[in-house]
Amino acid sequence: IRYAPITYINEYGTYINAANSELKPAHSINYDASISVYENYVGLFTVSGFQKSIKDIVFQVTYYLKTGIKPLPGLNLLDKWYGPGIGAPQLDTYINNPEPAKYKGIELDWQTNFWYLPEPFNGLVLSANYTFIDSEISKQVFFNTQGEIIPNTRPPRREELLADSLRIARMPDQPKHIVNITLGYDYKGFSTRLSYLYQTDKVTYISNEPILDNFTGAYARWDLSLQQKLDYGLQIYVNLTNLNNRADRNFRGSAINNPTYIEYYGFSMDVGIRYKL
């Protein structure tokens, strides 16, 4: 919908939301490299590096259509919605960011089982994954300002201008650290896995000022799955999700102790019987 020529204005004439028909799809150039080592006692260990450059990322921008300020190209606005004597509605629209986002990092992955240990420990399995992400983007932001005094105006009135600047921030929706650990046990037809997920905060919205940025809080969750094979291709399974009842938390600015939004998913459990041909 951001690419369609769709616009609307509220009944008070104070707010306009406009899609941009001149938007281009974002595209990226990716470089990835991996090295894997396998050894009976160590298991499979992999080191991966990655780098991305993403151009034309679509962002929302906001400014006021004060007298003399024109909307950006591709917004399909009606002239009667803004201009002298009409008011200065707030305009929300979308643009392709002029600067590419830079995204790089490293991933470590280890998968092994402990077959060489004495019983009953030889049924243990382990999977561990760690990812470090470093990202940066210079986001274009717009703001209203005033220029020189307009000649022959009574009372004196300054020219309304639209200025832009660049704000350096993290790439949205990218945590800096991600950890996944799964400890399991297999014995004949029985299998169980206890999983832990942790990721640091993510930027969800970049405003004109850092104090108005939105971001998620750090997130950690425990999951447990169990399954038992039976005869004739039958299998009983139990999936326990979010054992620690972790909620999603959103924050604004530096208010890390006072969430602006909390969403509770709660603990969930699936129990069932599966038949495999």
C-alpha positions as protocol buffer text, in pm:
chain_id: "A"
residue {
  index: 1
  type: ILE
  ca { x: 0 y: 0 z: 0 }
}
residue {
  index: 2
  type: ARG
  ca { x: 300 y: 235 z: 45 }
}
residue {
  index: 3
  type: TYR
  ca { x: 354 y: 224 z: -333 }
}
residue {
  index: 4
  type: ALA
  ca { x: -7 y: 301 z: -433 }
}
residue {
  index: 5
  type: PRO
  ca { x: -139 y: 653 z: -509 }
}
residue {
  index: 6
  type: ILE
  ca { x: -365 y: 649 z: -201 }
}
residue {
  index: 7
  type: THR
  ca { x: -414 y: 955 z: 21 }
}
residue {
  index: 8
  type: TYR
  ca { x: -657 y: 1064 z: 287 }
}
residue {
  index: 9
  type: ILE
  ca { x: -710 y: 1366 z: 512 }
}
residue {
  index: 10
  type: ASN
  ca { x: -898 y: 1383 z: 841 }
}
residue {
  index: 11
  type: GLU
  ca { x: -1223 y: 1576 z: 874 }
}
residue {
  index: 12
  type: TYR
  ca { x: -1049 y: 1866 z: 1054 }
}
residue {
  index: 13
  type: GLY
  ca { x: -793 y: 1918 z: 775 }
}
residue {
  index: 14
  type: THR
  ca { x: -505 y: 1884 z: 1019 }
}
residue {
  index: 15
  type: TYR
  ca { x: -358 y: 1547 z: 919 }
}
residue {
  index: 16
  type: ILE
  ca { x: -277 y: 1387 z: 583 }
}
residue {
  index: 17
  type: ASN
  ca { x: -153 y: 1034 z: 522 }
}
residue {
  index: 18
  type: ALA
  ca { x: -15 y: 972 z: 174 }
}
residue {
  index: 19
  type: ALA
  ca { x: 142 y: 673 z: 5 }
}
residue {
  index: 20
  type: ASN
  ca { x: 417 y: 740 z: -249 }
}
residue {
  index: 21
  type: SER
  ca { x: 372 y: 603 z: -602 }
}
residue {
  index: 22
  type: GLU
  ca { x: 737 y: 680 z: -687 }
}
residue {
  index: 23
  type: LEU
  ca { x: 885 y: 446 z: -426 }
}
residue {
  index: 24
  type: LYS
  ca { x: 1140 y: 190 z: -545 }
}
residue {
  index: 25
  type: PRO
  ca { x: 1183 y: -156 z: -391 }
}
residue {
  index: 26
  type: ALA
  ca { x: 1477 y: -191 z: -157 }
}
residue {
  index: 27
  type: HIS
  ca { x: 1761 y: -412 z: -279 }
}
residue {
  index: 28
  type: SER
  ca { x: 2077 y: -539 z: -117 }
}
residue {
  index: 29
  type: ILE
  ca { x: 2425 y: -664 z: -201 }
}
residue {
  index: 30
  type: ASN
  ca { x: 2529 y: -952 z: 26 }
}
residue {
  index: 31
  type: TYR
  ca { x: 2866 y: -1109 z: 99 }
}
residue {
  index: 32
  type: ASP
  ca { x: 2880 y: -1429 z: 305 }
}
residue {
  index: 33
  type: ALA
  ca { x: 3161 y: -1667 z: 396 }
}
residue {
  index: 34
  type: SER
  ca { x: 3155 y: -1982 z: 612 }
}
residue {
  index: 35
  type: ILE
  ca { x: 3405 y: -2236 z: 741 }
}
residue {
  index: 36
  type: SER
  ca { x: 3287 y: -2567 z: 891 }
}
residue {
  index: 37
  type: VAL
  ca { x: 3488 y: -2825 z: 1082 }
}
residue {
  index: 38
  type: TYR
  ca { x: 3361 y: -3172 z: 1167 }
}
residue {
  index: 39
  type: GLU
  ca { x: 3526 y: -3411 z: 1414 }
}
residue {
  index: 40
  type: ASN
  ca { x: 3378 y: -3715 z: 1588 }
}
residue {
  index: 41
  type: TYR
  ca { x: 3424 y: -3586 z: 1939 }
}
residue {
  index: 42
  type: VAL
  ca { x: 3370 y: -3217 z: 1867 }
}
residue {
  index: 43
  type: GLY
  ca { x: 3079 y: -3247 z: 1627 }
}
residue {
  index: 44
  type: LEU
  ca { x: 3007 y: -2982 z: 1364 }
}
residue {
  index: 45
  type: PHE
  ca { x: 3146 y: -2633 z: 1431 }
}
residue {
  index: 46
  type: THR
  ca { x: 3081 y: -2348 z: 1186 }
}
residue {
  index: 47
  type: VAL
  ca { x: 3203 y: -1988 z: 1170 }
}
residue {
  index: 48
  type: SER
  ca { x: 3024 y: -1753 z: 930 }
}
residue {
  index: 49
  type: GLY
  ca { x: 3080 y: -1390 z: 844 }
}
residue {
  index: 50
  type: PHE
  ca { x: 2836 y: -1168 z: 657 }
}
residue {
  index: 51
  type: GLN
  ca { x: 2810 y: -816 z: 521 }
}
residue {
  index: 52
  type: LYS
  ca { x: 2517 y: -640 z: 354 }
}
residue {
  index: 53
  type: SER
  ca { x: 2456 y: -305 z: 192 }
}
residue {
  index: 54
  type: ILE
  ca { x: 2085 y: -231 z: 154 }
}
residue {
  index: 55
  type: LYS
  ca { x: 1979 y: 54 z: -74 }
}
residue {
  index: 56
  type: ASP
  ca { x: 1646 y: 238 z: -102 }
}
residue {
  index: 57
  type: ILE
  ca { x: 1506 y: 125 z: 233 }
}
residue {
  index: 58
  type: VAL
  ca { x: 1154 y: 264 z: 276 }
}
residue {
  index: 59
  type: PHE
  ca { x: 1099 y: 490 z: 578 }
}
residue {
  index: 60
  type: GLN
  ca { x: 810 y: 697 z: 706 }
}
residue {
  index: 61
  type: VAL
  ca { x: 872 y: 1074 z: 728 }
}
residue {
  index: 62
  type: THR
  ca { x: 666 y: 1354 z: 883 }
}
residue {
  index: 63
  type: TYR
  ca { x: 649 y: 1732 z: 833 }
}
residue {
  index: 64
  type: TYR
  ca { x: 393 y: 2015 z: 812 }
}
residue {
  index: 65
  type: LEU
  ca { x: 263 y: 2159 z: 484 }
}
residue {
  index: 66
  type: LYS
  ca { x: 296 y: 2520 z: 588 }
}
residue {
  index: 67
  type: THR
  ca { x: 246 y: 2806 z: 340 }
}
residue {
  index: 68
  type: GLY
  ca { x: 500 y: 2783 z: 58 }
}
residue {
  index: 69
  type: ILE
  ca { x: 603 y: 2423 z: 132 }
}
residue {
  index: 70
  type: LYS
  ca { x: 522 y: 2168 z: -134 }
}
residue {
  index: 71
  type: PRO
  ca { x: 464 y: 1796 z: -83 }
}
residue {
  index: 72
  type: LEU
  ca { x: 724 y: 1550 z: -203 }
}
residue {
  index: 73
  type: PRO
  ca { x: 677 y: 1405 z: -556 }
}
residue {
  index: 74
  type: GLY
  ca { x: 447 y: 1108 z: -601 }
}
residue {
  index: 75
  type: LEU
  ca { x: 202 y: 1185 z: -317 }
}
residue {
  index: 76
  type: ASN
  ca { x: -113 y: 1259 z: -522 }
}
residue {
  index: 77
  type: LEU
  ca { x: -246 y: 1532 z: -289 }
}
residue {
  index: 78
  type: LEU
  ca { x: -534 y: 1764 z: -374 }
}
residue {
  index: 79
  type: ASP
  ca { x: -446 y: 2136 z: -382 }
}
residue {
  index: 80
  type: LYS
  ca { x: -749 y: 2221 z: -167 }
}
residue {
  index: 81
  type: TRP
  ca { x: -599 y: 2022 z: 123 }
}
residue {
  index: 82
  type: TYR
  ca { x: -316 y: 2269 z: 188 }
}
residue {
  index: 83
  type: GLY
  ca { x: -200 y: 2619 z: 101 }
}
residue {
  index: 84
  type: PRO
  ca { x: -257 y: 2982 z: 205 }
}
residue {
  index: 85
  type: GLY
  ca { x: -569 y: 3029 z: 413 }
}
residue {
  index: 86
  type: ILE
  ca { x: -629 y: 2656 z: 448 }
}
residue {
  index: 87
  type: GLY
  ca { x: -392 y: 2561 z: 728 }
}
residue {
  index: 88
  type: ALA
  ca { x: -77 y: 2359 z: 780 }
}
residue {
  index: 89
  type: PRO
  ca { x: -173 y: 1991 z: 804 }
}
residue {
  index: 90
  type: GLN
  ca { x: 76 y: 1734 z: 929 }
}
residue {
  index: 91
  type: LEU
  ca { x: 186 y: 1507 z: 645 }
}
residue {
  index: 92
  type: ASP
  ca { x: 293 y: 1145 z: 697 }
}
residue {
  index: 93
  type: THR
  ca { x: 438 y: 973 z: 393 }
}
residue {
  index: 94
  type: TYR
  ca { x: 713 y: 734 z: 282 }
}
residue {
  index: 95
  type: ILE
  ca { x: 1043 y: 782 z: 100 }
}
residue {
  index: 96
  type: ASN
  ca { x: 1339 y: 577 z: -19 }
}
residue {
  index: 97
  type: ASN
  ca { x: 1627 y: 656 z: 212 }
}
residue {
  index: 98
  type: PRO
  ca { x: 1910 y: 817 z: 11 }
}
residue {
  index: 99
  type: GLU
  ca { x: 2184 y: 646 z: 212 }
}
residue {
  index: 100
  type: PRO
  ca { x: 2231 y: 265 z: 221 }
}
residue {
  index: 101
  type: ALA
  ca { x: 2216 y: 68 z: 544 }
}
residue {
  index: 102
  type: LYS
  ca { x: 2535 y: -112 z: 647 }
}
residue {
  index: 103
  type: TYR
  ca { x: 2496 y: -450 z: 810 }
}
residue {
  index: 104
  type: LYS
  ca { x: 2774 y: -690 z: 913 }
}
residue {
  index: 105
  type: GLY
  ca { x: 2845 y: -954 z: 1172 }
}
residue {
  index: 106
  type: ILE
  ca { x: 2963 y: -1300 z: 1263 }
}
residue {
  index: 107
  type: GLU
  ca { x: 2782 y: -1621 z: 1353 }
}
residue {
  index: 108
  type: LEU
  ca { x: 2916 y: -1916 z: 1554 }
}
residue {
  index: 109
  type: ASP
  ca { x: 2731 y: -2248 z: 1544 }
}
residue {
  index: 110
  type: TRP
  ca { x: 2810 y: -2574 z: 1726 }
}
residue {
  index: 111
  type: GLN
  ca { x: 2616 y: -2899 z: 1694 }
}
residue {
  index: 112
  type: THR
  ca { x: 2727 y: -3214 z: 1871 }
}
residue {
  index: 113
  type: ASN
  ca { x: 2619 y: -3522 z: 2062 }
}
residue {
  index: 114
  type: PHE
  ca { x: 2801 y: -3695 z: 2345 }
}
residue {
  index: 115
  type: TRP
  ca { x: 2798 y: -4054 z: 2213 }
}
residue {
  index: 116
  type: TYR
  ca { x: 3140 y: -4119 z: 2369 }
}
residue {
  index: 117
  type: LEU
  ca { x: 3021 y: -4069 z: 2729 }
}
residue {
  index: 118
  type: PRO
  ca { x: 2916 y: -4366 z: 2946 }
}
residue {
  index: 119
  type: GLU
  ca { x: 2548 y: -4446 z: 2979 }
}
residue {
  index: 120
  type: PRO
  ca { x: 2312 y: -4274 z: 3039 }
}
residue {
  index: 121
  type: PHE
  ca { x: 2499 y: -3957 z: 2934 }
}
residue {
  index: 122
  type: ASN
  ca { x: 2569 y: -4080 z: 2581 }
}
residue {
  index: 123
  type: GLY
  ca { x: 2217 y: -3971 z: 2483 }
}
residue {
  index: 124
  type: LEU
  ca { x: 2288 y: -3602 z: 2538 }
}
residue {
  index: 125
  type: VAL
  ca { x: 2282 y: -3366 z: 2237 }
}
residue {
  index: 126
  type: LEU
  ca { x: 2374 y: -2999 z: 2222 }
}
residue {
  index: 127
  type: SER
  ca { x: 2316 y: -2718 z: 1973 }
}
residue {
  index: 128
  type: ALA
  ca { x: 2449 y: -2366 z: 2039 }
}
residue {
  index: 129
  type: ASN
  ca { x: 2437 y: -2060 z: 1816 }
}
residue {
  index: 130
  type: TYR
  ca { x: 2563 y: -1705 z: 1872 }
}
residue {
  index: 131
  type: THR
  ca { x: 2525 y: -1413 z: 1630 }
}
residue {
  index: 132
  type: PHE
  ca { x: 2680 y: -1066 z: 1659 }
}
residue {
  index: 133
  type: ILE
  ca { x: 2532 y: -794 z: 1436 }
}
residue {
  index: 134
  type: ASP
  ca { x: 2669 y: -445 z: 1381 }
}
residue {
  index: 135
  type: SER
  ca { x: 2442 y: -221 z: 1175 }
}
residue {
  index: 136
  type: GLU
  ca { x: 2422 y: 148 z: 1090 }
}
residue {
  index: 137
  type: ILE
  ca { x: 2206 y: 371 z: 876 }
}
residue {
  index: 138
  type: SER
  ca { x: 2197 y: 742 z: 808 }
}
residue {
  index: 139
  type: LYS
  ca { x: 1825 y: 809 z: 794 }
}
residue {
  index: 140
  type: GLN
  ca { x: 1695 y: 1118 z: 614 }
}
residue {
  index: 141
  type: VAL
  ca { x: 1465 y: 1322 z: 839 }
}
residue {
  index: 142
  type: PHE
  ca { x: 1261 y: 1634 z: 754 }
}
residue {
  index: 143
  type: PHE
  ca { x: 1175 y: 1929 z: 975 }
}
residue {
  index: 144
  type: ASN
  ca { x: 1006 y: 2265 z: 935 }
}
residue {
  index: 145
  type: THR
  ca { x: 1209 y: 2581 z: 980 }
}
residue {
  index: 146
  type: GLN
  ca { x: 1192 y: 2950 z: 889 }
}
residue {
  index: 147
  type: GLY
  ca { x: 1404 y: 3158 z: 653 }
}
residue {
  index: 148
  type: GLU
  ca { x: 1434 y: 3531 z: 579 }
}
residue {
  index: 149
  type: ILE
  ca { x: 1162 y: 3788 z: 648 }
}
residue {
  index: 150
  type: ILE
  ca { x: 929 y: 3822 z: 351 }
}
residue {
  index: 151
  type: PRO
  ca { x: 942 y: 4183 z: 218 }
}
residue {
  index: 152
  type: ASN
  ca { x: 637 y: 4407 z: 262 }
}
residue {
  index: 153
  type: THR
  ca { x: 457 y: 4181 z: 508 }
}
residue {
  index: 154
  type: ARG
  ca { x: 265 y: 4339 z: 796 }
}
residue {
  index: 155
  type: PRO
  ca { x: 327 y: 4219 z: 1056 }
}
residue {
  index: 156
  type: PRO
  ca { x: 668 y: 4088 z: 943 }
}
residue {
  index: 157
  type: ARG
  ca { x: 646 y: 3721 z: 844 }
}
residue {
  index: 158
  type: ARG
  ca { x: 929 y: 3478 z: 774 }
}
residue {
  index: 159
  type: GLU
  ca { x: 946 y: 3238 z: 483 }
}
residue {
  index: 160
  type: GLU
  ca { x: 848 y: 2881 z: 570 }
}
residue {
  index: 161
  type: LEU
  ca { x: 1109 y: 2624 z: 467 }
}
residue {
  index: 162
  type: LEU
  ca { x: 1140 y: 2247 z: 468 }
}
residue {
  index: 163
  type: ALA
  ca { x: 1485 y: 2130 z: 572 }
}
residue {
  index: 164
  type: ASP
  ca { x: 1631 y: 1781 z: 588 }
}
residue {
  index: 165
  type: SER
  ca { x: 1915 y: 1617 z: 774 }
}
residue {
  index: 166
  type: LEU
  ca { x: 2064 y: 1273 z: 838 }
}
residue {
  index: 167
  type: ARG
  ca { x: 2039 y: 1081 z: 1165 }
}
residue {
  index: 168
  type: ILE
  ca { x: 2283 y: 800 z: 1233 }
}
residue {
  index: 169
  type: ALA
  ca { x: 2116 y: 506 z: 1407 }
}
residue {
  index: 170
  type: ARG
  ca { x: 2106 y: 129 z: 1412 }
}
residue {
  index: 171
  type: MET
  ca { x: 1923 y: -47 z: 1133 }
}
residue {
  index: 172
  type: PRO
  ca { x: 1562 y: -112 z: 1245 }
}
residue {
  index: 173
  type: ASP
  ca { x: 1461 y: -459 z: 1369 }
}
residue {
  index: 174
  type: GLN
  ca { x: 1820 y: -579 z: 1415 }
}
residue {
  index: 175
  type: PRO
  ca { x: 1936 y: -690 z: 1762 }
}
residue {
  index: 176
  type: LYS
  ca { x: 2306 y: -667 z: 1838 }
}
residue {
  index: 177
  type: HIS
  ca { x: 2335 y: -1011 z: 2001 }
}
residue {
  index: 178
  type: ILE
  ca { x: 2134 y: -1332 z: 1947 }
}
residue {
  index: 179
  type: VAL
  ca { x: 2187 y: -1653 z: 2145 }
}
residue {
  index: 180
  type: ASN
  ca { x: 2015 y: -1988 z: 2085 }
}
residue {
  index: 181
  type: ILE
  ca { x: 2098 y: -2292 z: 2299 }
}
residue {
  index: 182
  type: THR
  ca { x: 1927 y: -2632 z: 2284 }
}
residue {
  index: 183
  type: LEU
  ca { x: 2007 y: -2918 z: 2520 }
}
residue {
  index: 184
  type: GLY
  ca { x: 1847 y: -3250 z: 2441 }
}
residue {
  index: 185
  type: TYR
  ca { x: 1840 y: -3617 z: 2524 }
}
residue {
  index: 186
  type: ASP
  ca { x: 1765 y: -3916 z: 2300 }
}
residue {
  index: 187
  type: TYR
  ca { x: 1703 y: -4269 z: 2423 }
}
residue {
  index: 188
  type: LYS
  ca { x: 1561 y: -4528 z: 2187 }
}
residue {
  index: 189
  type: GLY
  ca { x: 1222 y: -4386 z: 2082 }
}
residue {
  index: 190
  type: PHE
  ca { x: 1222 y: -4103 z: 2338 }
}
residue {
  index: 191
  type: SER
  ca { x: 1348 y: -3753 z: 2259 }
}
residue {
  index: 192
  type: THR
  ca { x: 1336 y: -3422 z: 2446 }
}
residue {
  index: 193
  type: ARG
  ca { x: 1472 y: -3071 z: 2380 }
}
residue {
  index: 194
  type: LEU
  ca { x: 1504 y: -2774 z: 2616 }
}
residue {
  index: 195
  type: SER
  ca { x: 1565 y: -2451 z: 2424 }
}
residue {
  index: 196
  type: TYR
  ca { x: 1673 y: -2103 z: 2532 }
}
residue {
  index: 197
  type: LEU
  ca { x: 1648 y: -1791 z: 2315 }
}
residue {
  index: 198
  type: TYR
  ca { x: 1797 y: -1452 z: 2401 }
}
residue {
  index: 199
  type: GLN
  ca { x: 1825 y: -1136 z: 2195 }
}
residue {
  index: 200
  type: THR
  ca { x: 1910 y: -779 z: 2285 }
}
residue {
  index: 201
  type: ASP
  ca { x: 1689 y: -477 z: 2214 }
}
residue {
  index: 202
  type: LYS
  ca { x: 1591 y: -371 z: 1860 }
}
residue {
  index: 203
  type: VAL
  ca { x: 1516 y: -27 z: 1717 }
}
residue {
  index: 204
  type: THR
  ca { x: 1163 y: -24 z: 1573 }
}
residue {
  index: 205
  type: TYR
  ca { x: 1124 y: 345 z: 1479 }
}
residue {
  index: 206
  type: ILE
  ca { x: 1380 y: 620 z: 1413 }
}
residue {
  index: 207
  type: SER
  ca { x: 1243 y: 966 z: 1486 }
}
residue {
  index: 208
  type: ASN
  ca { x: 1391 y: 1310 z: 1421 }
}
residue {
  index: 209
  type: GLU
  ca { x: 1526 y: 1311 z: 1776 }
}
residue {
  index: 210
  type: PRO
  ca { x: 1678 y: 1017 z: 1971 }
}
residue {
  index: 211
  type: ILE
  ca { x: 1447 y: 1085 z: 2266 }
}
residue {
  index: 212
  type: LEU
  ca { x: 1149 y: 985 z: 2048 }
}
residue {
  index: 213
  type: ASP
  ca { x: 1299 y: 665 z: 1904 }
}
residue {
  index: 214
  type: ASN
  ca { x: 1108 y: 342 z: 1971 }
}
residue {
  index: 215
  type: PHE
  ca { x: 1272 y: 12 z: 2053 }
}
residue {
  index: 216
  type: THR
  ca { x: 1195 y: -326 z: 2201 }
}
residue {
  index: 217
  type: GLY
  ca { x: 1335 y: -454 z: 2525 }
}
residue {
  index: 218
  type: ALA
  ca { x: 1575 y: -747 z: 2553 }
}
residue {
  index: 219
  type: TYR
  ca { x: 1394 y: -1078 z: 2517 }
}
residue {
  index: 220
  type: ALA
  ca { x: 1460 y: -1423 z: 2669 }
}
residue {
  index: 221
  type: ARG
  ca { x: 1243 y: -1734 z: 2646 }
}
residue {
  index: 222
  type: TRP
  ca { x: 1250 y: -2104 z: 2743 }
}
residue {
  index: 223
  type: ASP
  ca { x: 1076 y: -2378 z: 2541 }
}
residue {
  index: 224
  type: LEU
  ca { x: 1050 y: -2753 z: 2597 }
}
residue {
  index: 225
  type: SER
  ca { x: 949 y: -3035 z: 2363 }
}
residue {
  index: 226
  type: LEU
  ca { x: 905 y: -3408 z: 2431 }
}
residue {
  index: 227
  type: GLN
  ca { x: 815 y: -3695 z: 2202 }
}
residue {
  index: 228
  type: GLN
  ca { x: 787 y: -4071 z: 2228 }
}
residue {
  index: 229
  type: LYS
  ca { x: 770 y: -4311 z: 1933 }
}
residue {
  index: 230
  type: LEU
  ca { x: 518 y: -4594 z: 1951 }
}
residue {
  index: 231
  type: ASP
  ca { x: 452 y: -4893 z: 1733 }
}
residue {
  index: 232
  type: TYR
  ca { x: 290 y: -4875 z: 1388 }
}
residue {
  index: 233
  type: GLY
  ca { x: 430 y: -4530 z: 1307 }
}
residue {
  index: 234
  type: LEU
  ca { x: 256 y: -4353 z: 1594 }
}
residue {
  index: 235
  type: GLN
  ca { x: 424 y: -4079 z: 1797 }
}
residue {
  index: 236
  type: ILE
  ca { x: 310 y: -3885 z: 2104 }
}
residue {
  index: 237
  type: TYR
  ca { x: 441 y: -3530 z: 2137 }
}
residue {
  index: 238
  type: VAL
  ca { x: 419 y: -3239 z: 2384 }
}
residue {
  index: 239
  type: ASN
  ca { x: 537 y: -2883 z: 2303 }
}
residue {
  index: 240
  type: LEU
  ca { x: 565 y: -2633 z: 2589 }
}
residue {
  index: 241
  type: THR
  ca { x: 628 y: -2277 z: 2472 }
}
residue {
  index: 242
  type: ASN
  ca { x: 734 y: -1970 z: 2674 }
}
residue {
  index: 243
  type: LEU
  ca { x: 784 y: -2154 z: 3002 }
}
residue {
  index: 244
  type: ASN
  ca { x: 895 y: -1834 z: 3172 }
}
residue {
  index: 245
  type: ASN
  ca { x: 584 y: -1641 z: 3052 }
}
residue {
  index: 246
  type: ARG
  ca { x: 795 y: -1368 z: 2892 }
}
residue {
  index: 247
  type: ALA
  ca { x: 609 y: -1066 z: 2749 }
}
residue {
  index: 248
  type: ASP
  ca { x: 707 y: -835 z: 2461 }
}
residue {
  index: 249
  type: ARG
  ca { x: 800 y: -486 z: 2584 }
}
residue {
  index: 250
  type: ASN
  ca { x: 839 y: -165 z: 2383 }
}
residue {
  index: 251
  type: PHE
  ca { x: 1011 y: 152 z: 2502 }
}
residue {
  index: 252
  type: ARG
  ca { x: 1066 y: 510 z: 2386 }
}
residue {
  index: 253
  type: GLY
  ca { x: 1380 y: 719 z: 2426 }
}
residue {
  index: 254
  type: SER
  ca { x: 1578 y: 639 z: 2741 }
}
residue {
  index: 255
  type: ALA
  ca { x: 1280 y: 516 z: 2946 }
}
residue {
  index: 256
  type: ILE
  ca { x: 1417 y: 163 z: 2990 }
}
residue {
  index: 257
  type: ASN
  ca { x: 1223 y: 107 z: 3314 }
}
residue {
  index: 258
  type: ASN
  ca { x: 883 y: 226 z: 3191 }
}
residue {
  index: 259
  type: PRO
  ca { x: 750 y: 35 z: 2889 }
}
residue {
  index: 260
  type: THR
  ca { x: 518 y: 219 z: 2652 }
}
residue {
  index: 261
  type: TYR
  ca { x: 360 y: -108 z: 2542 }
}
residue {
  index: 262
  type: ILE
  ca { x: 346 y: -461 z: 2684 }
}
residue {
  index: 263
  type: GLU
  ca { x: 200 y: -762 z: 2504 }
}
residue {
  index: 264
  type: TYR
  ca { x: 154 y: -1089 z: 2691 }
}
residue {
  index: 265
  type: TYR
  ca { x: 155 y: -1411 z: 2492 }
}
residue {
  index: 266
  type: GLY
  ca { x: 162 y: -1634 z: 2797 }
}
residue {
  index: 267
  type: PHE
  ca { x: 257 y: -1997 z: 2830 }
}
residue {
  index: 268
  type: SER
  ca { x: 116 y: -2238 z: 2570 }
}
residue {
  index: 269
  type: MET
  ca { x: 109 y: -2617 z: 2540 }
}
residue {
  index: 270
  type: ASP
  ca { x: 42 y: -2850 z: 2247 }
}
residue {
  index: 271
  type: VAL
  ca { x: -28 y: -3220 z: 2304 }
}
residue {
  index: 272
  type: GLY
  ca { x: -96 y: -3460 z: 2021 }
}
residue {
  index: 273
  type: ILE
  ca { x: -50 y: -3786 z: 1841 }
}
residue {
  index: 274
  type: ARG
  ca { x: 131 y: -3801 z: 1507 }
}
residue {
  index: 275
  type: TYR
  ca { x: 120 y: -4081 z: 1254 }
}
residue {
  index: 276
  type: LYS
  ca { x: 401 y: -4124 z: 1002 }
}
residue {
  index: 277
  type: LEU
  ca { x: 359 y: -4335 z: 690 }
}
